[in-house]
Amino acid sequence: MKNLRSREFAVPFLQRLIEVDTCNPPGNEHRLSELLHDFLRELGVESSITGIEQGRSNLEAVFHGAGSRRLMFCGHLDTVSPWTAAAGSYPPHGAVIDNGRMYGRGTSDMKSGLAAMLLAAASLHQEGIRLGGDLVFLATAGEEVDSCGARMYAGQNSPLDLDGIVIGEPTGSRVAVGHKGALWLRITLFGRSAHGSMPQLGLNAVEGMMEVITLLRSHALEWQAHDAVLGTSSLSVNKIEGGVQTNVIPDRCTIDVDIRTVPPLRHAALLGEIEARLQQIQQLHPGYRYEVEQLLDRSVVCTDPSRELIATALETAASLGAAGPPEEESRAVQGVPYYTDGSVLHDNGRLPVLIYGPGDPALAHQPDEWVDIEAYLASIGFYRELAIRFLGTVKD
């Protein structure tokens, strides 16, 4: 087998991952789990595939070292849906290379990070470098929708026997210490139907929902919070459904609300406040009835930069500055706006979480998604050096 860190091996390896369609829904991550399993078996490394449902699975491999310390490299196998031919210039699963970039769904989010973490770990094994602790590689299903793979892993391995978690999501090759929390709600307002020519006989759920949206936006300004690293909290109404036809007063309207939180906001408290405000509307308009469904609840992840994992990552990034961002940027921490599997795996903040990947976060979920090939190759070296520095090495 060729040098796993070489351009000649690493670039075609990432292309193979991009060519496997794992768009979620439906996911079909198992086909990629099998590809990684075959690669590790050829290398002489044992790995296990854990099924979740038909066509979906996680893959785990443990690169055993000496001592009790354990570091996890974690990434997800799935991607969002592909772009249409009209929206982009490159095929979503073509892994086309053009002008130093590789194009394809998942190149940035986050098969480049996944591939780089695996090649970093595998190269240490290939070269006979034994770490001073275990390096766990976990590839999960379902992160783009419900983190079903991470939730299954956490449930089967609770509490997680780890000293740190590295998530290979796109950060532009910069050290990120956390991300905002995410609370997704579906609010349904029920009114009363009537003929469109006699609106006074009905209770218009669409018009009532306009009042709900106004209430939510004003309430969001009241509890808006800002964190120096993670940024500012937000609320947006991103989907609405209601009505039957033009001449029928709608008796039902539903909105999906995306709330992003930063400390000190707490999701349970926010949900309680929103329900209290909805009750006020119901008291003013007794004919209305509402339901609130929680679609997703992902906690804030924020690791103190003084924790050893983050300090080591900053040192590593600075030492490799020639291949990454400018030195002053490599020494600065940041947060990312999206959520990760880290919110499922961090054990209520006990475990330090580092987010670091070669992709550009602005390209995630976009048409013609791409990753810079030089950044991808450099990230292999970053992950490898991070594992060596954090776990240490031993001589047999």
Short mmCIF file of C-alpha atoms in Angstrom, two decimals:
data_model
loop_
_atom_site.label_atom_id
_atom_site.label_comp_id
_atom_site.label_asym_id
_atom_site.label_seq_id
_atom_site.Cartn_x
_atom_site.Cartn_y
_atom_site.Cartn_z
CA MET A 1 0.00 0.00 0.00
CA LYS A 2 1.24 3.49 -0.86
CA ASN A 3 2.07 6.18 1.66
CA LEU A 4 -1.37 7.04 3.04
CA ARG A 5 -0.45 10.68 3.51
CA SER A 6 0.76 11.17 -0.04
CA ARG A 7 -1.22 13.15 -2.60
CA GLU A 8 -1.21 10.09 -4.86
CA PHE A 9 -3.17 8.09 -2.29
CA ALA A 10 -5.12 10.64 -0.26
CA VAL A 11 -6.79 12.48 -3.15
CA PRO A 12 -8.20 9.37 -4.91
CA PHE A 13 -9.24 8.06 -1.49
CA LEU A 14 -11.38 11.15 -0.87
CA GLN A 15 -12.79 10.90 -4.40
CA ARG A 16 -13.99 7.38 -3.62
CA LEU A 17 -15.84 8.67 -0.55
CA ILE A 18 -17.48 11.49 -2.52
CA GLU A 19 -18.60 9.09 -5.23
CA VAL A 20 -20.63 7.10 -2.68
CA ASP A 21 -24.08 8.67 -2.43
CA THR A 22 -24.97 9.03 1.27
CA CYS A 23 -27.46 11.87 0.91
CA ASN A 24 -29.77 12.02 3.91
CA PRO A 25 -32.61 11.29 3.59
CA PRO A 26 -32.44 8.36 3.20
CA GLY A 27 -28.75 8.12 4.20
CA ASN A 28 -27.59 4.73 2.92
CA GLU A 29 -24.45 5.21 5.02
CA HIS A 30 -23.84 1.46 5.23
CA ARG A 31 -22.26 1.38 1.76
CA LEU A 32 -19.65 3.88 2.93
CA SER A 33 -19.13 2.00 6.20
CA GLU A 34 -18.30 -1.07 4.13
CA LEU A 35 -15.83 0.88 1.99
CA LEU A 36 -13.99 2.12 5.09
CA HIS A 37 -14.17 -1.34 6.66
CA ASP A 38 -12.51 -2.88 3.58
CA PHE A 39 -9.80 -0.21 3.60
CA LEU A 40 -8.98 -0.86 7.26
CA ARG A 41 -9.04 -4.63 6.81
CA GLU A 42 -6.51 -4.35 3.99
CA LEU A 43 -4.35 -2.32 6.36
CA GLY A 44 -4.67 -4.97 9.08
CA VAL A 45 -6.83 -2.86 11.38
CA GLU A 46 -9.96 -4.31 12.93
CA SER A 47 -13.15 -2.28 12.70
CA SER A 48 -16.77 -2.91 13.59
CA ILE A 49 -19.94 -1.91 11.79
CA THR A 50 -23.04 -1.37 13.90
CA GLY A 51 -26.35 -1.42 12.06
CA ILE A 52 -28.99 1.19 12.86
CA GLU A 53 -31.70 0.34 10.36
CA GLN A 54 -31.86 -0.96 6.81
CA GLY A 55 -28.95 0.52 4.83
CA ARG A 56 -27.65 2.61 7.72
CA SER A 57 -24.74 2.01 10.11
CA ASN A 58 -21.85 3.40 12.13
CA LEU A 59 -18.24 2.28 11.81
CA GLU A 60 -15.74 2.23 14.67
CA ALA A 61 -12.04 1.38 14.71
CA VAL A 62 -9.73 1.54 17.70
CA PHE A 63 -6.02 2.10 17.13
CA HIS A 64 -4.74 0.64 20.38
CA GLY A 65 -1.90 2.30 22.24
CA ALA A 66 -0.31 2.03 25.65
CA GLY A 67 -1.81 3.60 28.75
CA SER A 68 -5.35 4.57 29.64
CA ARG A 69 -5.87 7.80 27.70
CA ARG A 70 -8.36 7.76 24.83
CA LEU A 71 -8.91 10.33 22.09
CA MET A 72 -11.78 10.11 19.59
CA PHE A 73 -11.74 11.26 15.97
CA CYS A 74 -15.40 11.58 14.94
CA GLY A 75 -17.10 12.42 11.66
CA HIS A 76 -20.38 11.69 9.93
CA LEU A 77 -20.95 9.58 6.86
CA ASP A 78 -24.09 11.27 5.54
CA THR A 79 -24.53 14.46 3.54
CA VAL A 80 -27.48 16.68 2.72
CA SER A 81 -29.35 16.21 -0.56
CA PRO A 82 -27.53 16.80 -3.85
CA TRP A 83 -27.93 20.01 -5.81
CA THR A 84 -29.82 20.00 -9.10
CA ALA A 85 -28.17 20.20 -12.50
CA ALA A 86 -29.64 23.69 -12.91
CA ALA A 87 -28.18 24.89 -9.61
CA GLY A 88 -24.58 23.78 -10.10
CA SER A 89 -21.90 23.27 -12.71
CA TYR A 90 -20.42 20.03 -11.35
CA PRO A 91 -22.02 16.62 -10.71
CA PRO A 92 -22.75 16.17 -6.97
CA HIS A 93 -21.00 12.80 -6.82
CA GLY A 94 -18.44 13.31 -9.58
CA ALA A 95 -15.56 14.30 -7.28
CA VAL A 96 -14.31 16.48 -10.11
CA ILE A 97 -10.94 18.19 -9.59
CA ASP A 98 -10.64 21.66 -11.08
CA ASN A 99 -8.07 24.36 -10.31
CA GLY A 100 -6.90 22.82 -7.05
CA ARG A 101 -10.38 22.11 -5.75
CA MET A 102 -12.42 18.93 -5.48
CA TYR A 103 -16.13 19.42 -6.13
CA GLY A 104 -18.89 17.20 -4.81
CA ARG A 105 -21.52 16.80 -2.12
CA GLY A 106 -19.70 16.27 1.15
CA THR A 107 -16.32 17.59 0.04
CA SER A 108 -16.53 20.34 2.64
CA ASP A 109 -19.22 18.92 4.95
CA MET A 110 -17.56 16.66 5.87
CA LYS A 111 -16.05 13.76 3.97
CA SER A 112 -12.75 15.63 3.61
CA GLY A 113 -12.46 15.85 7.41
CA LEU A 114 -13.60 12.24 7.78
CA ALA A 115 -11.05 11.00 5.25
CA ALA A 116 -8.23 13.10 6.71
CA MET A 117 -8.84 11.86 10.28
CA LEU A 118 -8.90 8.24 9.13
CA LEU A 119 -5.77 8.59 7.01
CA ALA A 120 -3.97 10.31 9.88
CA ALA A 121 -4.79 7.47 12.27
CA ALA A 122 -4.10 4.79 9.66
CA SER A 123 -0.74 6.32 8.71
CA LEU A 124 0.45 6.08 12.31
CA HIS A 125 -0.44 2.40 12.24
CA GLN A 126 1.17 1.91 8.85
CA GLU A 127 4.43 3.46 10.06
CA GLY A 128 4.51 1.46 13.28
CA ILE A 129 4.11 4.50 15.57
CA ARG A 130 2.46 3.39 18.79
CA LEU A 131 0.59 6.07 20.67
CA GLY A 132 0.54 6.44 24.43
CA GLY A 133 -3.20 5.81 24.46
CA ASP A 134 -6.05 4.61 22.27
CA LEU A 135 -7.13 6.58 19.22
CA VAL A 136 -10.80 5.85 18.48
CA PHE A 137 -12.15 6.53 15.00
CA LEU A 138 -15.96 6.82 14.81
CA ALA A 139 -17.92 7.41 11.61
CA THR A 140 -21.60 8.05 12.31
CA ALA A 141 -24.85 7.93 10.40
CA GLY A 142 -27.53 10.57 10.38
CA GLU A 143 -25.86 13.72 11.70
CA GLU A 144 -27.52 15.88 9.07
CA VAL A 145 -31.01 15.05 10.35
CA ASP A 146 -31.26 13.50 13.81
CA SER A 147 -27.77 12.29 14.83
CA CYS A 148 -29.17 8.76 15.02
CA GLY A 149 -25.69 7.22 14.79
CA ALA A 150 -24.16 9.35 17.53
CA ARG A 151 -27.19 8.83 19.77
CA MET A 152 -26.94 5.07 19.34
CA TYR A 153 -23.22 5.10 20.09
CA ALA A 154 -23.67 7.27 23.18
CA GLY A 155 -26.47 5.03 24.42
CA GLN A 156 -24.39 1.88 24.01
CA ASN A 157 -21.21 3.37 25.51
CA SER A 158 -22.44 5.59 28.33
CA PRO A 159 -20.52 7.12 29.95
CA LEU A 160 -18.00 7.59 27.17
CA ASP A 161 -14.55 6.51 28.34
CA LEU A 162 -12.70 9.31 26.55
CA ASP A 163 -10.35 12.18 27.30
CA GLY A 164 -11.38 14.28 24.33
CA ILE A 165 -13.32 14.36 21.06
CA VAL A 166 -12.22 15.81 17.72
CA ILE A 167 -15.01 16.57 15.24
CA GLY A 168 -13.84 16.97 11.63
CA GLU A 169 -16.54 19.43 10.53
CA PRO A 170 -15.49 22.32 8.27
CA THR A 171 -13.80 25.21 10.09
CA GLY A 172 -11.50 26.54 7.37
CA SER A 173 -8.57 24.80 9.11
CA ARG A 174 -9.05 26.82 12.28
CA VAL A 175 -9.48 25.69 15.86
CA ALA A 176 -13.11 25.86 17.02
CA VAL A 177 -14.08 25.19 20.62
CA GLY A 178 -17.83 24.83 20.22
CA HIS A 179 -21.08 25.71 18.56
CA LYS A 180 -24.47 27.17 19.28
CA GLY A 181 -27.30 25.07 20.59
CA ALA A 182 -30.23 24.28 18.31
CA LEU A 183 -33.89 24.03 19.30
CA TRP A 184 -36.34 23.30 16.49
CA LEU A 185 -40.05 23.64 17.17
CA ARG A 186 -43.16 22.92 15.12
CA ILE A 187 -46.06 25.10 16.23
CA THR A 188 -49.55 24.31 14.96
CA LEU A 189 -52.45 26.72 15.41
CA PHE A 190 -55.99 25.40 15.07
CA GLY A 191 -58.87 27.72 14.17
CA ARG A 192 -62.30 27.13 12.65
CA SER A 193 -63.20 26.66 9.00
CA ALA A 194 -65.83 28.69 7.16
CA HIS A 195 -66.78 29.87 3.68
CA GLY A 196 -64.41 32.50 2.34
CA SER A 197 -67.34 34.88 1.77
CA MET A 198 -68.31 34.68 5.43
CA PRO A 199 -65.02 34.98 7.34
CA GLN A 200 -66.81 36.18 10.47
CA LEU A 201 -68.15 32.64 10.94
CA GLY A 202 -64.69 31.12 11.07
CA LEU A 203 -61.41 31.61 12.90
CA ASN A 204 -58.57 32.11 10.44
CA ALA A 205 -55.54 30.05 11.52
CA VAL A 206 -53.24 31.66 8.93
CA GLU A 207 -54.04 35.16 10.15
CA GLY A 208 -53.71 33.95 13.73
CA MET A 209 -50.31 32.51 12.94
CA MET A 210 -49.15 35.93 11.77
CA GLU A 211 -49.77 37.13 15.31
CA VAL A 212 -47.81 34.14 16.66
CA ILE A 213 -44.84 34.91 14.39
CA THR A 214 -44.84 38.55 15.49
CA LEU A 215 -44.89 37.41 19.11
CA LEU A 216 -41.98 35.00 18.57
CA ARG A 217 -39.83 37.62 16.90
CA SER A 218 -40.42 40.21 19.59
CA HIS A 219 -39.82 37.66 22.32
CA ALA A 220 -36.56 36.59 20.66
CA LEU A 221 -35.27 40.14 20.95
CA GLU A 222 -36.11 40.13 24.65
CA TRP A 223 -34.03 37.04 25.42
CA GLN A 224 -31.32 37.56 22.80
CA ALA A 225 -27.89 36.65 24.20
CA HIS A 226 -24.35 37.09 22.93
CA ASP A 227 -21.24 35.03 23.55
CA ALA A 228 -17.76 36.31 22.69
CA VAL A 229 -16.82 33.05 20.95
CA LEU A 230 -20.12 31.53 19.77
CA GLY A 231 -21.83 34.71 18.64
CA THR A 232 -25.45 35.83 19.02
CA SER A 233 -28.59 33.76 19.53
CA SER A 234 -31.23 33.80 16.81
CA LEU A 235 -34.77 32.76 15.92
CA SER A 236 -36.15 32.28 12.43
CA VAL A 237 -39.42 30.93 11.07
CA ASN A 238 -38.31 28.84 8.10
CA LYS A 239 -41.38 26.89 7.01
CA ILE A 240 -45.12 27.57 6.98
CA GLU A 241 -48.07 25.49 5.84
CA GLY A 242 -51.75 26.35 6.01
CA GLY A 243 -54.97 26.69 4.13
CA VAL A 244 -57.08 24.53 1.87
CA GLN A 245 -58.07 26.77 -1.01
CA THR A 246 -58.77 30.41 -1.77
CA ASN A 247 -62.42 30.44 -0.75
CA VAL A 248 -62.06 28.50 2.51
CA ILE A 249 -61.15 30.05 5.86
CA PRO A 250 -58.16 27.95 7.04
CA ASP A 251 -58.66 26.02 10.26
CA ARG A 252 -55.02 25.00 10.60
CA CYS A 253 -51.58 26.55 10.13
CA THR A 254 -48.14 25.16 11.03
CA ILE A 255 -44.73 26.80 11.27
CA ASP A 256 -41.26 25.35 11.86
CA VAL A 257 -39.05 27.52 14.04
CA ASP A 258 -35.24 27.34 14.19
CA ILE A 259 -33.78 28.72 17.43
CA ARG A 260 -30.00 28.93 17.90
CA THR A 261 -28.79 29.54 21.43
CA VAL A 262 -25.67 30.60 23.28
CA PRO A 263 -24.97 30.71 27.03
CA PRO A 264 -26.70 31.49 29.34
CA LEU A 265 -29.89 30.54 27.46
CA ARG A 266 -31.50 27.21 28.40
CA HIS A 267 -33.80 25.37 26.03
CA ALA A 268 -36.27 24.17 28.65
CA ALA A 269 -36.73 27.71 29.93
CA LEU A 270 -37.17 29.12 26.41
CA LEU A 271 -39.75 26.48 25.55
CA GLY A 272 -41.66 27.29 28.72
CA GLU A 273 -41.64 31.01 27.91
CA ILE A 274 -42.87 30.41 24.35
CA GLU A 275 -45.72 28.22 25.56
CA ALA A 276 -46.68 30.87 28.13
CA ARG A 277 -46.87 33.50 25.36
CA LEU A 278 -49.01 31.18 23.23
CA GLN A 279 -51.37 30.75 26.15
CA GLN A 280 -51.75 34.52 26.25
CA ILE A 281 -52.86 34.50 22.61
CA GLN A 282 -55.29 31.71 23.36
CA GLN A 283 -56.78 33.74 26.22
CA LEU A 284 -57.27 36.73 23.91
CA HIS A 285 -58.77 34.50 21.20
CA PRO A 286 -60.44 31.59 23.05
CA GLY A 287 -61.39 29.82 19.81
CA TYR A 288 -57.77 29.13 18.93
CA ARG A 289 -55.93 26.03 20.07
CA TYR A 290 -52.22 25.38 19.65
CA GLU A 291 -49.76 22.48 19.79
CA VAL A 292 -45.97 22.66 20.16
CA GLU A 293 -43.81 19.77 18.96
CA GLN A 294 -40.08 19.65 19.65
CA LEU A 295 -38.33 18.49 16.48
CA LEU A 296 -34.71 18.76 17.62
CA ASP A 297 -32.83 19.67 20.79
CA ARG A 298 -29.05 20.03 20.52
CA SER A 299 -27.15 21.51 23.43
CA VAL A 300 -24.52 24.21 23.25
CA VAL A 301 -20.96 22.89 23.01
CA CYS A 302 -18.28 25.18 24.38
CA THR A 303 -14.91 23.94 25.63
CA ASP A 304 -12.70 26.13 27.77
CA PRO A 305 -9.65 27.05 25.64
CA SER A 306 -7.44 26.22 28.61
CA ARG A 307 -8.39 22.53 28.40
CA GLU A 308 -5.47 20.38 27.26
CA LEU A 309 -7.08 19.27 24.00
CA ILE A 310 -7.66 22.84 22.83
CA ALA A 311 -4.26 24.04 24.01
CA THR A 312 -2.62 21.16 22.15
CA ALA A 313 -4.63 21.92 19.02
CA LEU A 314 -3.56 25.56 19.11
CA GLU A 315 0.07 24.57 19.53
CA THR A 316 -0.23 22.08 16.68
CA ALA A 317 -1.91 24.59 14.37
CA ALA A 318 0.77 27.19 15.14
CA SER A 319 3.58 24.71 14.48
CA LEU A 320 2.05 23.83 11.11
CA GLY A 321 1.22 27.42 10.25
CA ALA A 322 3.05 27.33 6.95
CA ALA A 323 0.39 24.94 5.64
CA GLY A 324 -2.59 26.54 7.33
CA PRO A 325 -3.96 29.95 8.31
CA PRO A 326 -1.67 32.81 9.39
CA GLU A 327 -0.01 32.24 12.75
CA GLU A 328 -2.08 34.85 14.57
CA GLU A 329 -5.27 33.14 13.35
CA SER A 330 -3.96 29.66 14.19
CA ARG A 331 -3.59 30.78 17.82
CA ALA A 332 -7.15 32.13 18.08
CA VAL A 333 -10.21 30.06 18.94
CA GLN A 334 -13.62 30.44 17.40
CA GLY A 335 -17.07 28.93 17.42
CA VAL A 336 -19.11 27.60 14.51
CA PRO A 337 -22.80 28.37 13.84
CA TYR A 338 -23.92 24.84 12.98
CA TYR A 339 -24.42 21.98 15.44
CA THR A 340 -22.42 18.74 15.44
CA ASP A 341 -22.48 15.23 16.86
CA GLY A 342 -20.41 16.72 19.67
CA SER A 343 -23.65 17.91 21.28
CA VAL A 344 -24.69 14.25 21.63
CA LEU A 345 -21.31 12.88 22.65
CA HIS A 346 -19.84 15.50 25.01
CA ASP A 347 -21.56 14.08 28.11
CA ASN A 348 -23.18 17.36 29.23
CA GLY A 349 -19.93 19.26 28.80
CA ARG A 350 -17.68 16.85 30.70
CA LEU A 351 -15.64 15.96 27.63
CA PRO A 352 -13.63 18.60 25.77
CA VAL A 353 -14.63 18.92 22.12
CA LEU A 354 -12.41 20.28 19.36
CA ILE A 355 -13.97 21.10 15.99
CA TYR A 356 -11.46 21.28 13.16
CA GLY A 357 -11.71 20.51 9.47
CA PRO A 358 -10.31 21.56 6.09
CA GLY A 359 -13.64 22.52 4.54
CA ASP A 360 -15.08 26.02 4.34
CA PRO A 361 -18.21 26.22 6.52
CA ALA A 362 -19.77 28.73 4.11
CA LEU A 363 -19.81 26.02 1.42
CA ALA A 364 -21.75 23.49 3.49
CA HIS A 365 -25.08 22.53 1.88
CA GLN A 366 -24.36 24.79 -1.12
CA PRO A 367 -24.40 23.95 -4.85
CA ASP A 368 -20.95 23.15 -6.24
CA GLU A 369 -19.60 22.41 -2.78
CA TRP A 370 -15.81 22.06 -2.83
CA VAL A 371 -12.71 21.60 -0.71
CA ASP A 372 -9.26 22.97 -1.33
CA ILE A 373 -7.03 19.97 -1.95
CA GLU A 374 -3.98 21.52 -0.26
CA ALA A 375 -6.06 22.25 2.86
CA TYR A 376 -7.31 18.66 2.86
CA LEU A 377 -3.79 17.25 2.62
CA ALA A 378 -2.53 19.61 5.33
CA SER A 379 -5.33 18.53 7.67
CA ILE A 380 -4.04 14.95 7.58
CA GLY A 381 -0.82 16.23 9.07
CA PHE A 382 -2.69 18.29 11.65
CA TYR A 383 -4.76 15.35 12.93
CA ARG A 384 -1.73 13.10 13.00
CA GLU A 385 0.39 15.58 14.94
CA LEU A 386 -2.50 16.33 17.31
CA ALA A 387 -2.84 12.64 18.20
CA ILE A 388 0.90 12.34 18.81
CA ARG A 389 1.04 15.43 21.01
CA PHE A 390 -2.11 14.67 22.99
CA LEU A 391 -1.58 10.94 23.53
CA GLY A 392 2.21 10.78 23.31
CA THR A 393 4.14 7.89 21.81
CA VAL A 394 5.85 4.82 23.26
CA LYS A 395 8.52 2.46 22.03
CA ASP A 396 7.72 -1.24 22.08
#
